[in-house]
DNA sequence: ATCCCGAGGG
DNA sequence: CCCTCTGGAT
């Protein structure tokens, strides 16, 4: 994608959504971290449904360790991969107590050392909790980057580096959420709704059926 | 490359 | 039935 088109691409997403935010619910940095860990290969709506009751009782790593593995599993049973996630959340909470004074570190390398926290999760926490200019490449952003031509790459890391290289300063902080929300509601994996996409003319992807279904 | 793994939509 | 959802560890 040409530089001028990249700027126009972001400019329109920014105009349509001036203050984008995560749709994951949380009450502090710690619960945000837990919510992001739980959101792997799961919808944020599904995560919110489970964490609403959980975070009302448990909003610190100390309380999570006290809750225990089996009780945590009971809370998040409806989320995919819950067995692994429950173990990671308990271990991660203990690590925060042991090595970070019970607080979420504002450091990407420290975050990545926590159980269940990889580069993508660390980038999300850095962006949301600390307003860092990180590009967390999830399933949506990987798809949009390659589909539109904004940031192509064979791996998520390659797409992340392309985004870092092509995204102008004014858009860097919010780029993550603009792309996520665009992918979730318009540029969907199965049926991208190009007929109502505000950046369709800048996009490399040209659908065979650019018009909406007749009944819709 | 493979495993983990439930809910929601088509 | 199938695919997708803000992945990480081995």
mmCIF file with all atom_site columns, C-alpha atoms (C1' of nucleotides) in Angstrom:
data_model
loop_
_atom_site.group_PDB
_atom_site.id
_atom_site.type_symbol
_atom_site.label_atom_id
_atom_site.label_alt_id
_atom_site.label_comp_id
_atom_site.label_asym_id
_atom_site.label_entity_id
_atom_site.label_seq_id
_atom_site.pdbx_PDB_ins_code
_atom_site.Cartn_x
_atom_site.Cartn_y
_atom_site.Cartn_z
_atom_site.occupancy
_atom_site.B_iso_or_equiv
_atom_site.pdbx_formal_charge
_atom_site.auth_seq_id
_atom_site.auth_comp_id
_atom_site.auth_asym_id
_atom_site.auth_atom_id
_atom_site.pdbx_PDB_model_num
ATOM 1   C CA    . UNK A 1 1   ? 0.000   0.000   0.000  1.00 0.00 ? 1   UNK A CA    1
ATOM 2   C CA    . UNK A 1 2   ? 1.311   3.475   -0.909 1.00 0.00 ? 2   UNK A CA    1
ATOM 3   C CA    . UNK A 1 3   ? 2.256   5.823   1.917  1.00 0.00 ? 3   UNK A CA    1
ATOM 4   C CA    . UNK A 1 4   ? -0.467  8.306   1.064  1.00 0.00 ? 4   UNK A CA    1
ATOM 5   C CA    . UNK A 1 5   ? -3.024  5.511   1.152  1.00 0.00 ? 5   UNK A CA    1
ATOM 6   C CA    . UNK A 1 6   ? -1.762  4.293   4.516  1.00 0.00 ? 6   UNK A CA    1
ATOM 7   C CA    . UNK A 1 7   ? -2.301  7.760   5.962  1.00 0.00 ? 7   UNK A CA    1
ATOM 8   C CA    . UNK A 1 8   ? -5.763  7.981   4.438  1.00 0.00 ? 8   UNK A CA    1
ATOM 9   C CA    . UNK A 1 9   ? -6.549  4.452   5.683  1.00 0.00 ? 9   UNK A CA    1
ATOM 10  C CA    . UNK A 1 10  ? -5.779  5.392   9.281  1.00 0.00 ? 10  UNK A CA    1
ATOM 11  C CA    . UNK A 1 11  ? -7.310  8.859   8.955  1.00 0.00 ? 11  UNK A CA    1
ATOM 12  C CA    . UNK A 1 12  ? -10.713 7.392   8.090  1.00 0.00 ? 12  UNK A CA    1
ATOM 13  C CA    . UNK A 1 13  ? -10.622 4.779   10.867 1.00 0.00 ? 13  UNK A CA    1
ATOM 14  C CA    . UNK A 1 14  ? -9.655  7.543   13.311 1.00 0.00 ? 14  UNK A CA    1
ATOM 15  C CA    . UNK A 1 15  ? -12.448 9.814   12.131 1.00 0.00 ? 15  UNK A CA    1
ATOM 16  C CA    . UNK A 1 16  ? -15.002 7.006   12.467 1.00 0.00 ? 16  UNK A CA    1
ATOM 17  C CA    . UNK A 1 17  ? -13.814 6.048   15.957 1.00 0.00 ? 17  UNK A CA    1
ATOM 18  C CA    . UNK A 1 18  ? -11.893 8.896   17.683 1.00 0.00 ? 18  UNK A CA    1
ATOM 19  C CA    . UNK A 1 19  ? -11.480 7.114   21.030 1.00 0.00 ? 19  UNK A CA    1
ATOM 20  C CA    . UNK A 1 20  ? -11.199 3.350   20.463 1.00 0.00 ? 20  UNK A CA    1
ATOM 21  C CA    . UNK A 1 21  ? -10.977 1.157   23.551 1.00 0.00 ? 21  UNK A CA    1
ATOM 22  C CA    . UNK A 1 22  ? -10.655 -2.517  24.364 1.00 0.00 ? 22  UNK A CA    1
ATOM 23  C CA    . UNK A 1 23  ? -13.947 -4.347  24.741 1.00 0.00 ? 23  UNK A CA    1
ATOM 24  C CA    . UNK A 1 24  ? -12.459 -6.616  27.386 1.00 0.00 ? 24  UNK A CA    1
ATOM 25  C CA    . UNK A 1 25  ? -13.818 -5.721  30.811 1.00 0.00 ? 25  UNK A CA    1
ATOM 26  C CA    . UNK A 1 26  ? -11.446 -5.155  33.744 1.00 0.00 ? 26  UNK A CA    1
ATOM 27  C CA    . UNK A 1 27  ? -11.231 -3.159  36.984 1.00 0.00 ? 27  UNK A CA    1
ATOM 28  C CA    . UNK A 1 28  ? -7.464  -2.577  37.200 1.00 0.00 ? 28  UNK A CA    1
ATOM 29  C CA    . UNK A 1 29  ? -4.169  -3.479  35.519 1.00 0.00 ? 29  UNK A CA    1
ATOM 30  C CA    . UNK A 1 30  ? -4.093  -6.918  37.123 1.00 0.00 ? 30  UNK A CA    1
ATOM 31  C CA    . UNK A 1 31  ? -7.563  -7.940  35.978 1.00 0.00 ? 31  UNK A CA    1
ATOM 32  C CA    . UNK A 1 32  ? -6.772  -6.536  32.534 1.00 0.00 ? 32  UNK A CA    1
ATOM 33  C CA    . UNK A 1 33  ? -3.760  -8.840  32.322 1.00 0.00 ? 33  UNK A CA    1
ATOM 34  C CA    . UNK A 1 34  ? -5.867  -11.824 33.392 1.00 0.00 ? 34  UNK A CA    1
ATOM 35  C CA    . UNK A 1 35  ? -8.594  -10.940 30.897 1.00 0.00 ? 35  UNK A CA    1
ATOM 36  C CA    . UNK A 1 36  ? -6.103  -10.730 28.046 1.00 0.00 ? 36  UNK A CA    1
ATOM 37  C CA    . UNK A 1 37  ? -4.615  -14.117 28.972 1.00 0.00 ? 37  UNK A CA    1
ATOM 38  C CA    . UNK A 1 38  ? -8.111  -15.616 29.007 1.00 0.00 ? 38  UNK A CA    1
ATOM 39  C CA    . UNK A 1 39  ? -8.939  -14.062 25.627 1.00 0.00 ? 39  UNK A CA    1
ATOM 40  C CA    . UNK A 1 40  ? -6.592  -16.308 23.634 1.00 0.00 ? 40  UNK A CA    1
ATOM 41  C CA    . UNK A 1 41  ? -8.616  -18.083 20.919 1.00 0.00 ? 41  UNK A CA    1
ATOM 42  C CA    . UNK A 1 42  ? -11.816 -16.844 22.573 1.00 0.00 ? 42  UNK A CA    1
ATOM 43  C CA    . UNK A 1 43  ? -14.236 -13.981 21.977 1.00 0.00 ? 43  UNK A CA    1
ATOM 44  C CA    . UNK A 1 44  ? -14.034 -11.044 24.369 1.00 0.00 ? 44  UNK A CA    1
ATOM 45  C CA    . UNK A 1 45  ? -17.800 -11.288 24.847 1.00 0.00 ? 45  UNK A CA    1
ATOM 46  C CA    . UNK A 1 46  ? -17.337 -14.815 26.120 1.00 0.00 ? 46  UNK A CA    1
ATOM 47  C CA    . UNK A 1 47  ? -14.472 -13.765 28.388 1.00 0.00 ? 47  UNK A CA    1
ATOM 48  C CA    . UNK A 1 48  ? -16.494 -10.868 29.830 1.00 0.00 ? 48  UNK A CA    1
ATOM 49  C CA    . UNK A 1 49  ? -19.381 -13.173 30.654 1.00 0.00 ? 49  UNK A CA    1
ATOM 50  C CA    . UNK A 1 50  ? -17.084 -15.299 32.822 1.00 0.00 ? 50  UNK A CA    1
ATOM 51  C CA    . UNK A 1 51  ? -14.934 -12.552 34.356 1.00 0.00 ? 51  UNK A CA    1
ATOM 52  C CA    . UNK A 1 52  ? -17.762 -10.322 35.519 1.00 0.00 ? 52  UNK A CA    1
ATOM 53  C CA    . UNK A 1 53  ? -18.489 -12.551 38.508 1.00 0.00 ? 53  UNK A CA    1
ATOM 54  C CA    . UNK A 1 54  ? -14.842 -13.495 38.972 1.00 0.00 ? 54  UNK A CA    1
ATOM 55  C CA    . UNK A 1 55  ? -13.437 -9.952  39.114 1.00 0.00 ? 55  UNK A CA    1
ATOM 56  C CA    . UNK A 1 56  ? -16.171 -8.850  41.537 1.00 0.00 ? 56  UNK A CA    1
ATOM 57  C CA    . UNK A 1 57  ? -14.572 -11.184 44.086 1.00 0.00 ? 57  UNK A CA    1
ATOM 58  C CA    . UNK A 1 58  ? -11.004 -11.457 42.846 1.00 0.00 ? 58  UNK A CA    1
ATOM 59  C CA    . UNK A 1 59  ? -9.164  -8.301  41.759 1.00 0.00 ? 59  UNK A CA    1
ATOM 60  C CA    . UNK A 1 60  ? -5.619  -8.880  43.075 1.00 0.00 ? 60  UNK A CA    1
ATOM 61  C CA    . UNK A 1 61  ? -3.022  -11.627 42.567 1.00 0.00 ? 61  UNK A CA    1
ATOM 62  C CA    . UNK A 1 62  ? -3.172  -12.414 46.291 1.00 0.00 ? 62  UNK A CA    1
ATOM 63  C CA    . UNK A 1 63  ? -6.911  -13.065 46.112 1.00 0.00 ? 63  UNK A CA    1
ATOM 64  C CA    . UNK A 1 64  ? -6.440  -15.192 42.987 1.00 0.00 ? 64  UNK A CA    1
ATOM 65  C CA    . UNK A 1 65  ? -3.895  -17.447 44.682 1.00 0.00 ? 65  UNK A CA    1
ATOM 66  C CA    . UNK A 1 66  ? -6.229  -17.691 47.673 1.00 0.00 ? 66  UNK A CA    1
ATOM 67  C CA    . UNK A 1 67  ? -9.123  -18.634 45.386 1.00 0.00 ? 67  UNK A CA    1
ATOM 68  C CA    . UNK A 1 68  ? -7.190  -21.618 44.090 1.00 0.00 ? 68  UNK A CA    1
ATOM 69  C CA    . UNK A 1 69  ? -7.003  -23.593 40.855 1.00 0.00 ? 69  UNK A CA    1
ATOM 70  C CA    . UNK A 1 70  ? -10.232 -25.562 41.055 1.00 0.00 ? 70  UNK A CA    1
ATOM 71  C CA    . UNK A 1 71  ? -12.395 -22.582 42.005 1.00 0.00 ? 71  UNK A CA    1
ATOM 72  C CA    . UNK A 1 72  ? -10.846 -20.553 39.189 1.00 0.00 ? 72  UNK A CA    1
ATOM 73  C CA    . UNK A 1 73  ? -11.622 -23.352 36.727 1.00 0.00 ? 73  UNK A CA    1
ATOM 74  C CA    . UNK A 1 74  ? -15.227 -23.303 37.880 1.00 0.00 ? 74  UNK A CA    1
ATOM 75  C CA    . UNK A 1 75  ? -15.433 -19.589 37.005 1.00 0.00 ? 75  UNK A CA    1
ATOM 76  C CA    . UNK A 1 76  ? -13.865 -19.830 33.550 1.00 0.00 ? 76  UNK A CA    1
ATOM 77  C CA    . UNK A 1 77  ? -15.197 -23.236 32.483 1.00 0.00 ? 77  UNK A CA    1
ATOM 78  C CA    . UNK A 1 78  ? -17.123 -21.703 29.593 1.00 0.00 ? 78  UNK A CA    1
ATOM 79  C CA    . UNK A 1 79  ? -13.966 -20.291 27.971 1.00 0.00 ? 79  UNK A CA    1
ATOM 80  C CA    . UNK A 1 80  ? -11.971 -22.383 25.523 1.00 0.00 ? 80  UNK A CA    1
ATOM 81  C CA    . UNK A 1 81  ? -8.614  -23.777 26.697 1.00 0.00 ? 81  UNK A CA    1
ATOM 82  C CA    . UNK A 1 82  ? -9.749  -23.146 30.281 1.00 0.00 ? 82  UNK A CA    1
ATOM 83  C CA    . UNK A 1 83  ? -7.617  -25.850 31.860 1.00 0.00 ? 83  UNK A CA    1
ATOM 84  C CA    . UNK A 1 84  ? -4.327  -24.424 30.623 1.00 0.00 ? 84  UNK A CA    1
ATOM 85  C CA    . UNK A 1 85  ? -5.448  -20.848 31.204 1.00 0.00 ? 85  UNK A CA    1
ATOM 86  C CA    . UNK A 1 86  ? -6.428  -21.519 34.817 1.00 0.00 ? 86  UNK A CA    1
ATOM 87  C CA    . UNK A 1 87  ? -3.016  -22.985 35.612 1.00 0.00 ? 87  UNK A CA    1
ATOM 88  C CA    . UNK A 1 88  ? -1.281  -20.057 33.931 1.00 0.00 ? 88  UNK A CA    1
ATOM 89  C CA    . UNK A 1 89  ? -3.361  -17.450 35.770 1.00 0.00 ? 89  UNK A CA    1
ATOM 90  C CA    . UNK A 1 90  ? -2.561  -18.977 39.165 1.00 0.00 ? 90  UNK A CA    1
ATOM 91  C CA    . UNK A 1 91  ? 1.138   -19.274 38.320 1.00 0.00 ? 91  UNK A CA    1
ATOM 92  C CA    . UNK A 1 92  ? 1.226   -15.798 36.838 1.00 0.00 ? 92  UNK A CA    1
ATOM 93  C CA    . UNK A 1 93  ? -0.402  -14.356 39.950 1.00 0.00 ? 93  UNK A CA    1
ATOM 94  C CA    . UNK A 1 94  ? 2.157   -16.054 42.200 1.00 0.00 ? 94  UNK A CA    1
ATOM 95  C CA    . UNK A 1 95  ? 4.959   -14.688 39.992 1.00 0.00 ? 95  UNK A CA    1
ATOM 96  C CA    . UNK A 1 96  ? 3.604   -11.144 40.324 1.00 0.00 ? 96  UNK A CA    1
ATOM 97  C CA    . UNK A 1 97  ? 3.631   -11.530 44.112 1.00 0.00 ? 97  UNK A CA    1
ATOM 98  C CA    . UNK A 1 98  ? 7.108   -13.087 44.190 1.00 0.00 ? 98  UNK A CA    1
ATOM 99  C CA    . UNK A 1 99  ? 8.891   -10.863 41.688 1.00 0.00 ? 99  UNK A CA    1
ATOM 100 C CA    . UNK A 1 100 ? 6.907   -7.658  41.112 1.00 0.00 ? 100 UNK A CA    1
ATOM 101 C CA    . UNK A 1 101 ? 5.421   -6.602  44.443 1.00 0.00 ? 101 UNK A CA    1
ATOM 102 C CA    . UNK A 1 102 ? 1.983   -7.756  43.348 1.00 0.00 ? 102 UNK A CA    1
ATOM 103 C CA    . UNK A 1 103 ? 1.901   -5.231  40.516 1.00 0.00 ? 103 UNK A CA    1
ATOM 104 C CA    . UNK A 1 104 ? 1.813   -5.602  36.729 1.00 0.00 ? 104 UNK A CA    1
ATOM 105 C CA    . UNK A 1 105 ? 5.238   -4.638  35.344 1.00 0.00 ? 105 UNK A CA    1
ATOM 106 C CA    . UNK A 1 106 ? 5.249   -1.884  32.707 1.00 0.00 ? 106 UNK A CA    1
ATOM 107 C CA    . UNK A 1 107 ? 7.916   -3.737  30.795 1.00 0.00 ? 107 UNK A CA    1
ATOM 108 C CA    . UNK A 1 108 ? 7.472   -5.985  27.769 1.00 0.00 ? 108 UNK A CA    1
ATOM 109 C CA    . UNK A 1 109 ? 10.312  -8.373  28.618 1.00 0.00 ? 109 UNK A CA    1
ATOM 110 C CA    . UNK A 1 110 ? 9.120   -8.797  32.209 1.00 0.00 ? 110 UNK A CA    1
ATOM 111 C CA    . UNK A 1 111 ? 5.564   -9.432  31.016 1.00 0.00 ? 111 UNK A CA    1
ATOM 112 C CA    . UNK A 1 112 ? 6.710   -12.086 28.536 1.00 0.00 ? 112 UNK A CA    1
ATOM 113 C CA    . UNK A 1 113 ? 8.377   -14.054 31.315 1.00 0.00 ? 113 UNK A CA    1
ATOM 114 C CA    . UNK A 1 114 ? 5.025   -14.562 33.042 1.00 0.00 ? 114 UNK A CA    1
ATOM 115 C CA    . UNK A 1 115 ? 3.347   -17.959 32.497 1.00 0.00 ? 115 UNK A CA    1
ATOM 116 C CA    . UNK A 1 116 ? 0.812   -17.811 29.668 1.00 0.00 ? 116 UNK A CA    1
ATOM 117 C CA    . UNK A 1 117 ? 2.018   -14.400 28.476 1.00 0.00 ? 117 UNK A CA    1
ATOM 118 C CA    . UNK A 1 118 ? 3.615   -14.259 25.027 1.00 0.00 ? 118 UNK A CA    1
ATOM 119 C CA    . UNK A 1 119 ? 4.509   -11.355 22.778 1.00 0.00 ? 119 UNK A CA    1
ATOM 120 C CA    . UNK A 1 120 ? 0.953   -10.633 21.682 1.00 0.00 ? 120 UNK A CA    1
ATOM 121 C CA    . UNK A 1 121 ? -0.498  -10.549 25.213 1.00 0.00 ? 121 UNK A CA    1
ATOM 122 C CA    . UNK A 1 122 ? 2.407   -8.441  26.478 1.00 0.00 ? 122 UNK A CA    1
ATOM 123 C CA    . UNK A 1 123 ? 1.870   -5.976  23.630 1.00 0.00 ? 123 UNK A CA    1
ATOM 124 C CA    . UNK A 1 124 ? -1.839  -5.650  24.440 1.00 0.00 ? 124 UNK A CA    1
ATOM 125 C CA    . UNK A 1 125 ? -1.169  -4.974  28.142 1.00 0.00 ? 125 UNK A CA    1
ATOM 126 C CA    . UNK A 1 126 ? 1.540   -2.454  27.311 1.00 0.00 ? 126 UNK A CA    1
ATOM 127 C CA    . UNK A 1 127 ? -0.796  -0.651  24.921 1.00 0.00 ? 127 UNK A CA    1
ATOM 128 C CA    . UNK A 1 128 ? -3.946  -0.642  27.043 1.00 0.00 ? 128 UNK A CA    1
ATOM 129 C CA    . UNK A 1 129 ? -2.488  -0.230  30.540 1.00 0.00 ? 129 UNK A CA    1
ATOM 130 C CA    . UNK A 1 130 ? 0.501   1.956   29.734 1.00 0.00 ? 130 UNK A CA    1
ATOM 131 C CA    . UNK A 1 131 ? -0.410  3.582   26.388 1.00 0.00 ? 131 UNK A CA    1
ATOM 132 C CA    . UNK A 1 132 ? 2.685   2.162   24.713 1.00 0.00 ? 132 UNK A CA    1
ATOM 133 C CA    . UNK A 1 133 ? 2.964   2.255   20.909 1.00 0.00 ? 133 UNK A CA    1
ATOM 134 C CA    . UNK A 1 134 ? 2.861   -1.520  20.566 1.00 0.00 ? 134 UNK A CA    1
ATOM 135 C CA    . UNK A 1 135 ? 1.246   -3.522  17.759 1.00 0.00 ? 135 UNK A CA    1
ATOM 136 C CA    . UNK A 1 136 ? -0.264  -6.720  19.117 1.00 0.00 ? 136 UNK A CA    1
ATOM 137 C CA    . UNK A 1 137 ? -0.848  -8.898  16.082 1.00 0.00 ? 137 UNK A CA    1
ATOM 138 C CA    . UNK A 1 138 ? -3.765  -11.221 16.747 1.00 0.00 ? 138 UNK A CA    1
ATOM 139 C CA    . UNK A 1 139 ? -5.875  -13.213 14.301 1.00 0.00 ? 139 UNK A CA    1
ATOM 140 C CA    . UNK A 1 140 ? -7.723  -10.055 13.175 1.00 0.00 ? 140 UNK A CA    1
ATOM 141 C CA    . UNK A 1 141 ? -4.691  -7.868  12.573 1.00 0.00 ? 141 UNK A CA    1
ATOM 142 C CA    . UNK A 1 142 ? -2.775  -10.656 10.841 1.00 0.00 ? 142 UNK A CA    1
ATOM 143 C CA    . UNK A 1 143 ? -5.718  -11.130 8.487  1.00 0.00 ? 143 UNK A CA    1
ATOM 144 C CA    . UNK A 1 144 ? -6.310  -7.414  7.826  1.00 0.00 ? 144 UNK A CA    1
ATOM 145 C CA    . UNK A 1 145 ? -2.644  -6.621  7.315  1.00 0.00 ? 145 UNK A CA    1
ATOM 146 C CA    . UNK A 1 146 ? -2.331  -9.274  4.636  1.00 0.00 ? 146 UNK A CA    1
ATOM 147 C CA    . UNK A 1 147 ? -5.781  -8.873  3.101  1.00 0.00 ? 147 UNK A CA    1
ATOM 148 C CA    . UNK A 1 148 ? -5.679  -5.105  2.685  1.00 0.00 ? 148 UNK A CA    1
ATOM 149 C CA    . UNK A 1 149 ? -1.982  -4.834  1.869  1.00 0.00 ? 149 UNK A CA    1
ATOM 150 C CA    . UNK A 1 150 ? -1.382  -2.469  4.813  1.00 0.00 ? 150 UNK A CA    1
ATOM 151 C CA    . UNK A 1 151 ? 1.188   -4.795  6.403  1.00 0.00 ? 151 UNK A CA    1
ATOM 152 C CA    . UNK A 1 152 ? 1.913   -8.114  4.765  1.00 0.00 ? 152 UNK A CA    1
ATOM 153 C CA    . UNK A 1 153 ? 3.900   -10.934 6.383  1.00 0.00 ? 153 UNK A CA    1
ATOM 154 C CA    . UNK A 1 154 ? 4.116   -14.708 6.646  1.00 0.00 ? 154 UNK A CA    1
ATOM 155 C CA    . UNK A 1 155 ? 4.314   -14.655 10.442 1.00 0.00 ? 155 UNK A CA    1
ATOM 156 C CA    . UNK A 1 156 ? 2.711   -12.503 13.111 1.00 0.00 ? 156 UNK A CA    1
ATOM 157 C CA    . UNK A 1 157 ? 6.121   -11.079 13.994 1.00 0.00 ? 157 UNK A CA    1
ATOM 158 C CA    . UNK A 1 158 ? 6.717   -10.060 10.381 1.00 0.00 ? 158 UNK A CA    1
ATOM 159 C CA    . UNK A 1 159 ? 3.341   -8.280  10.281 1.00 0.00 ? 159 UNK A CA    1
ATOM 160 C CA    . UNK A 1 160 ? 4.119   -6.552  13.576 1.00 0.00 ? 160 UNK A CA    1
ATOM 161 C CA    . UNK A 1 161 ? 7.402   -5.206  12.192 1.00 0.00 ? 161 UNK A CA    1
ATOM 162 C CA    . UNK A 1 162 ? 5.690   -3.998  9.022  1.00 0.00 ? 162 UNK A CA    1
ATOM 163 C CA    . UNK A 1 163 ? 3.034   -2.186  11.067 1.00 0.00 ? 163 UNK A CA    1
ATOM 164 C CA    . UNK A 1 164 ? 5.743   -0.562  13.152 1.00 0.00 ? 164 UNK A CA    1
ATOM 165 C CA    . UNK A 1 165 ? 7.492   0.547   9.965  1.00 0.00 ? 165 UNK A CA    1
ATOM 166 C CA    . UNK A 1 166 ? 4.486   1.936   8.072  1.00 0.00 ? 166 UNK A CA    1
ATOM 167 C CA    . UNK A 1 167 ? 2.297   3.448   10.806 1.00 0.00 ? 167 UNK A CA    1
ATOM 168 C CA    . UNK A 1 168 ? 2.713   7.248   11.120 1.00 0.00 ? 168 UNK A CA    1
ATOM 169 C CA    . UNK A 1 169 ? 3.212   8.825   14.558 1.00 0.00 ? 169 UNK A CA    1
ATOM 170 C CA    . UNK A 1 170 ? -0.290  10.298  15.038 1.00 0.00 ? 170 UNK A CA    1
ATOM 171 C CA    . UNK A 1 171 ? -1.879  6.857   14.644 1.00 0.00 ? 171 UNK A CA    1
ATOM 172 C CA    . UNK A 1 172 ? 0.536   4.601   16.514 1.00 0.00 ? 172 UNK A CA    1
ATOM 173 C CA    . UNK A 1 173 ? -1.133  4.488   19.936 1.00 0.00 ? 173 UNK A CA    1
ATOM 174 C CA    . UNK A 1 174 ? -4.617  3.622   18.666 1.00 0.00 ? 174 UNK A CA    1
ATOM 175 C CA    . UNK A 1 175 ? -3.724  1.629   15.536 1.00 0.00 ? 175 UNK A CA    1
ATOM 176 C CA    . UNK A 1 176 ? -4.107  -1.629  17.424 1.00 0.00 ? 176 UNK A CA    1
ATOM 177 C CA    . UNK A 1 177 ? -7.736  -1.051  18.388 1.00 0.00 ? 177 UNK A CA    1
ATOM 178 C CA    . UNK A 1 178 ? -8.773  0.500   15.104 1.00 0.00 ? 178 UNK A CA    1
ATOM 179 C CA    . UNK A 1 179 ? -7.578  -2.599  13.280 1.00 0.00 ? 179 UNK A CA    1
ATOM 180 C CA    . UNK A 1 180 ? -9.049  -5.016  15.841 1.00 0.00 ? 180 UNK A CA    1
ATOM 181 C CA    . UNK A 1 181 ? -12.490 -3.421  15.771 1.00 0.00 ? 181 UNK A CA    1
ATOM 182 C CA    . UNK A 1 182 ? -12.459 -3.116  12.001 1.00 0.00 ? 182 UNK A CA    1
ATOM 183 C CA    . UNK A 1 183 ? -11.632 -6.807  11.759 1.00 0.00 ? 183 UNK A CA    1
ATOM 184 C CA    . UNK A 1 184 ? -14.264 -7.817  14.290 1.00 0.00 ? 184 UNK A CA    1
ATOM 185 C CA    . UNK A 1 185 ? -17.210 -5.952  12.813 1.00 0.00 ? 185 UNK A CA    1
ATOM 186 C CA    . UNK A 1 186 ? -16.453 -5.257  9.138  1.00 0.00 ? 186 UNK A CA    1
ATOM 187 C CA    . UNK A 1 187 ? -13.398 -7.039  7.738  1.00 0.00 ? 187 UNK A CA    1
ATOM 188 C CA    . UNK A 1 188 ? -14.510 -10.419 9.081  1.00 0.00 ? 188 UNK A CA    1
ATOM 189 C CA    . UNK A 1 189 ? -12.647 -13.646 8.446  1.00 0.00 ? 189 UNK A CA    1
ATOM 190 C CA    . UNK A 1 190 ? -15.421 -15.463 6.617  1.00 0.00 ? 190 UNK A CA    1
ATOM 191 C CA    . UNK A 1 191 ? -17.675 -12.813 5.107  1.00 0.00 ? 191 UNK A CA    1
ATOM 192 C CA    . UNK A 1 192 ? -15.947 -9.428  4.938  1.00 0.00 ? 192 UNK A CA    1
ATOM 193 C CA    . UNK A 1 193 ? -18.643 -6.758  4.529  1.00 0.00 ? 193 UNK A CA    1
ATOM 194 C CA    . UNK A 1 194 ? -16.851 -4.731  1.880  1.00 0.00 ? 194 UNK A CA    1
ATOM 195 C CA    . UNK A 1 195 ? -20.011 -2.926  0.805  1.00 0.00 ? 195 UNK A CA    1
ATOM 196 C CA    . UNK A 1 196 ? -20.017 -0.949  4.043  1.00 0.00 ? 196 UNK A CA    1
ATOM 197 C CA    . UNK A 1 197 ? -16.256 -0.690  4.513  1.00 0.00 ? 197 UNK A CA    1
ATOM 198 C CA    . UNK A 1 198 ? -14.947 2.880   4.664  1.00 0.00 ? 198 UNK A CA    1
ATOM 199 C CA    . UNK A 1 199 ? -11.510 1.941   3.323  1.00 0.00 ? 199 UNK A CA    1
ATOM 200 C CA    . UNK A 1 200 ? -12.582 -0.456  0.561  1.00 0.00 ? 200 UNK A CA    1
ATOM 201 C CA    . UNK A 1 201 ? -11.189 1.790   -2.191 1.00 0.00 ? 201 UNK A CA    1
ATOM 202 C CA    . UNK A 1 202 ? -7.730  1.672   -0.569 1.00 0.00 ? 202 UNK A CA    1
ATOM 203 C CA    . UNK A 1 203 ? -7.791  -2.105  -0.064 1.00 0.00 ? 203 UNK A CA    1
ATOM 204 C CA    . UNK A 1 204 ? -6.029  -4.734  -2.160 1.00 0.00 ? 204 UNK A CA    1
ATOM 205 C CA    . UNK A 1 205 ? -8.833  -7.246  -1.597 1.00 0.00 ? 205 UNK A CA    1
ATOM 206 C CA    . UNK A 1 206 ? -11.623 -7.089  -4.155 1.00 0.00 ? 206 UNK A CA    1
ATOM 207 C CA    . UNK A 1 207 ? -14.588 -9.359  -3.325 1.00 0.00 ? 207 UNK A CA    1
ATOM 208 C CA    . UNK A 1 208 ? -16.487 -11.182 -6.056 1.00 0.00 ? 208 UNK A CA    1
ATOM 209 C CA    . UNK A 1 209 ? -19.742 -9.895  -4.610 1.00 0.00 ? 209 UNK A CA    1
ATOM 210 C CA    . UNK A 1 210 ? -19.148 -6.273  -3.525 1.00 0.00 ? 210 UNK A CA    1
ATOM 211 C CA    . UNK A 1 211 ? -22.840 -5.721  -2.801 1.00 0.00 ? 211 UNK A CA    1
ATOM 212 C CA    . UNK A 1 212 ? -24.678 -6.916  0.325  1.00 0.00 ? 212 UNK A CA    1
ATOM 213 C CA    . UNK A 1 213 ? -27.034 -9.917  0.232  1.00 0.00 ? 213 UNK A CA    1
ATOM 214 C CA    . UNK A 1 214 ? -30.333 -8.976  -1.390 1.00 0.00 ? 214 UNK A CA    1
ATOM 215 C CA    . UNK A 1 215 ? -32.409 -9.546  1.739  1.00 0.00 ? 215 UNK A CA    1
ATOM 216 C CA    . UNK A 1 216 ? -30.125 -7.465  3.959  1.00 0.00 ? 216 UNK A CA    1
ATOM 217 C "C1'" . DA  B 2 1   ? 3.982   -28.946 13.886 1.00 0.00 ? 1   DA  B "C1'" 1
ATOM 218 C "C1'" . DT  B 2 2   ? 0.891   -30.114 17.583 1.00 0.00 ? 2   DT  B "C1'" 1
ATOM 219 C "C1'" . DC  B 2 3   ? -1.940  -29.709 21.596 1.00 0.00 ? 3   DC  B "C1'" 1
ATOM 220 C "C1'" . DC  B 2 4   ? -5.210  -27.191 24.494 1.00 0.00 ? 4   DC  B "C1'" 1
ATOM 221 C "C1'" . DC  B 2 5   ? -10.811 -26.586 24.007 1.00 0.00 ? 5   DC  B "C1'" 1
ATOM 222 C "C1'" . DG  B 2 6   ? -15.881 -24.064 24.877 1.00 0.00 ? 6   DG  B "C1'" 1
ATOM 223 C "C1'" . DA  B 2 7   ? -19.368 -20.899 22.836 1.00 0.00 ? 7   DA  B "C1'" 1
ATOM 224 C "C1'" . DG  B 2 8   ? -21.417 -18.786 18.971 1.00 0.00 ? 8   DG  B "C1'" 1
ATOM 225 C "C1'" . DG  B 2 9   ? -22.482 -18.255 14.081 1.00 0.00 ? 9   DG  B "C1'" 1
ATOM 226 C "C1'" . DG  B 2 10  ? -23.419 -19.952 9.426  1.00 0.00 ? 10  DG  B "C1'" 1
ATOM 227 C "C1'" . DC  C 3 1   ? -21.620 -30.213 10.315 1.00 0.00 ? 1   DC  C "C1'" 1
ATOM 228 C "C1'" . DC  C 3 2   ? -17.825 -26.485 9.836  1.00 0.00 ? 2   DC  C "C1'" 1
ATOM 229 C "C1'" . DC  C 3 3   ? -15.163 -22.239 11.047 1.00 0.00 ? 3   DC  C "C1'" 1
ATOM 230 C "C1'" . DT  C 3 4   ? -13.739 -18.571 14.122 1.00 0.00 ? 4   DT  C "C1'" 1
ATOM 231 C "C1'" . DC  C 3 5   ? -12.485 -16.240 18.304 1.00 0.00 ? 5   DC  C "C1'" 1
ATOM 232 C "C1'" . DT  C 3 6   ? -7.365  -10.092 20.606 1.00 0.00 ? 6   DT  C "C1'" 1
ATOM 233 C "C1'" . DG  C 3 7   ? -2.269  -17.489 21.576 1.00 0.00 ? 7   DG  C "C1'" 1
ATOM 234 C "C1'" . DG  C 3 8   ? 1.170   -19.844 24.222 1.00 0.00 ? 8   DG  C "C1'" 1
ATOM 235 C "C1'" . DA  C 3 9   ? 4.098   -23.746 25.400 1.00 0.00 ? 9   DA  C "C1'" 1
ATOM 236 C "C1'" . DT  C 3 10  ? 6.248   -27.809 23.956 1.00 0.00 ? 10  DT  C "C1'" 1
#
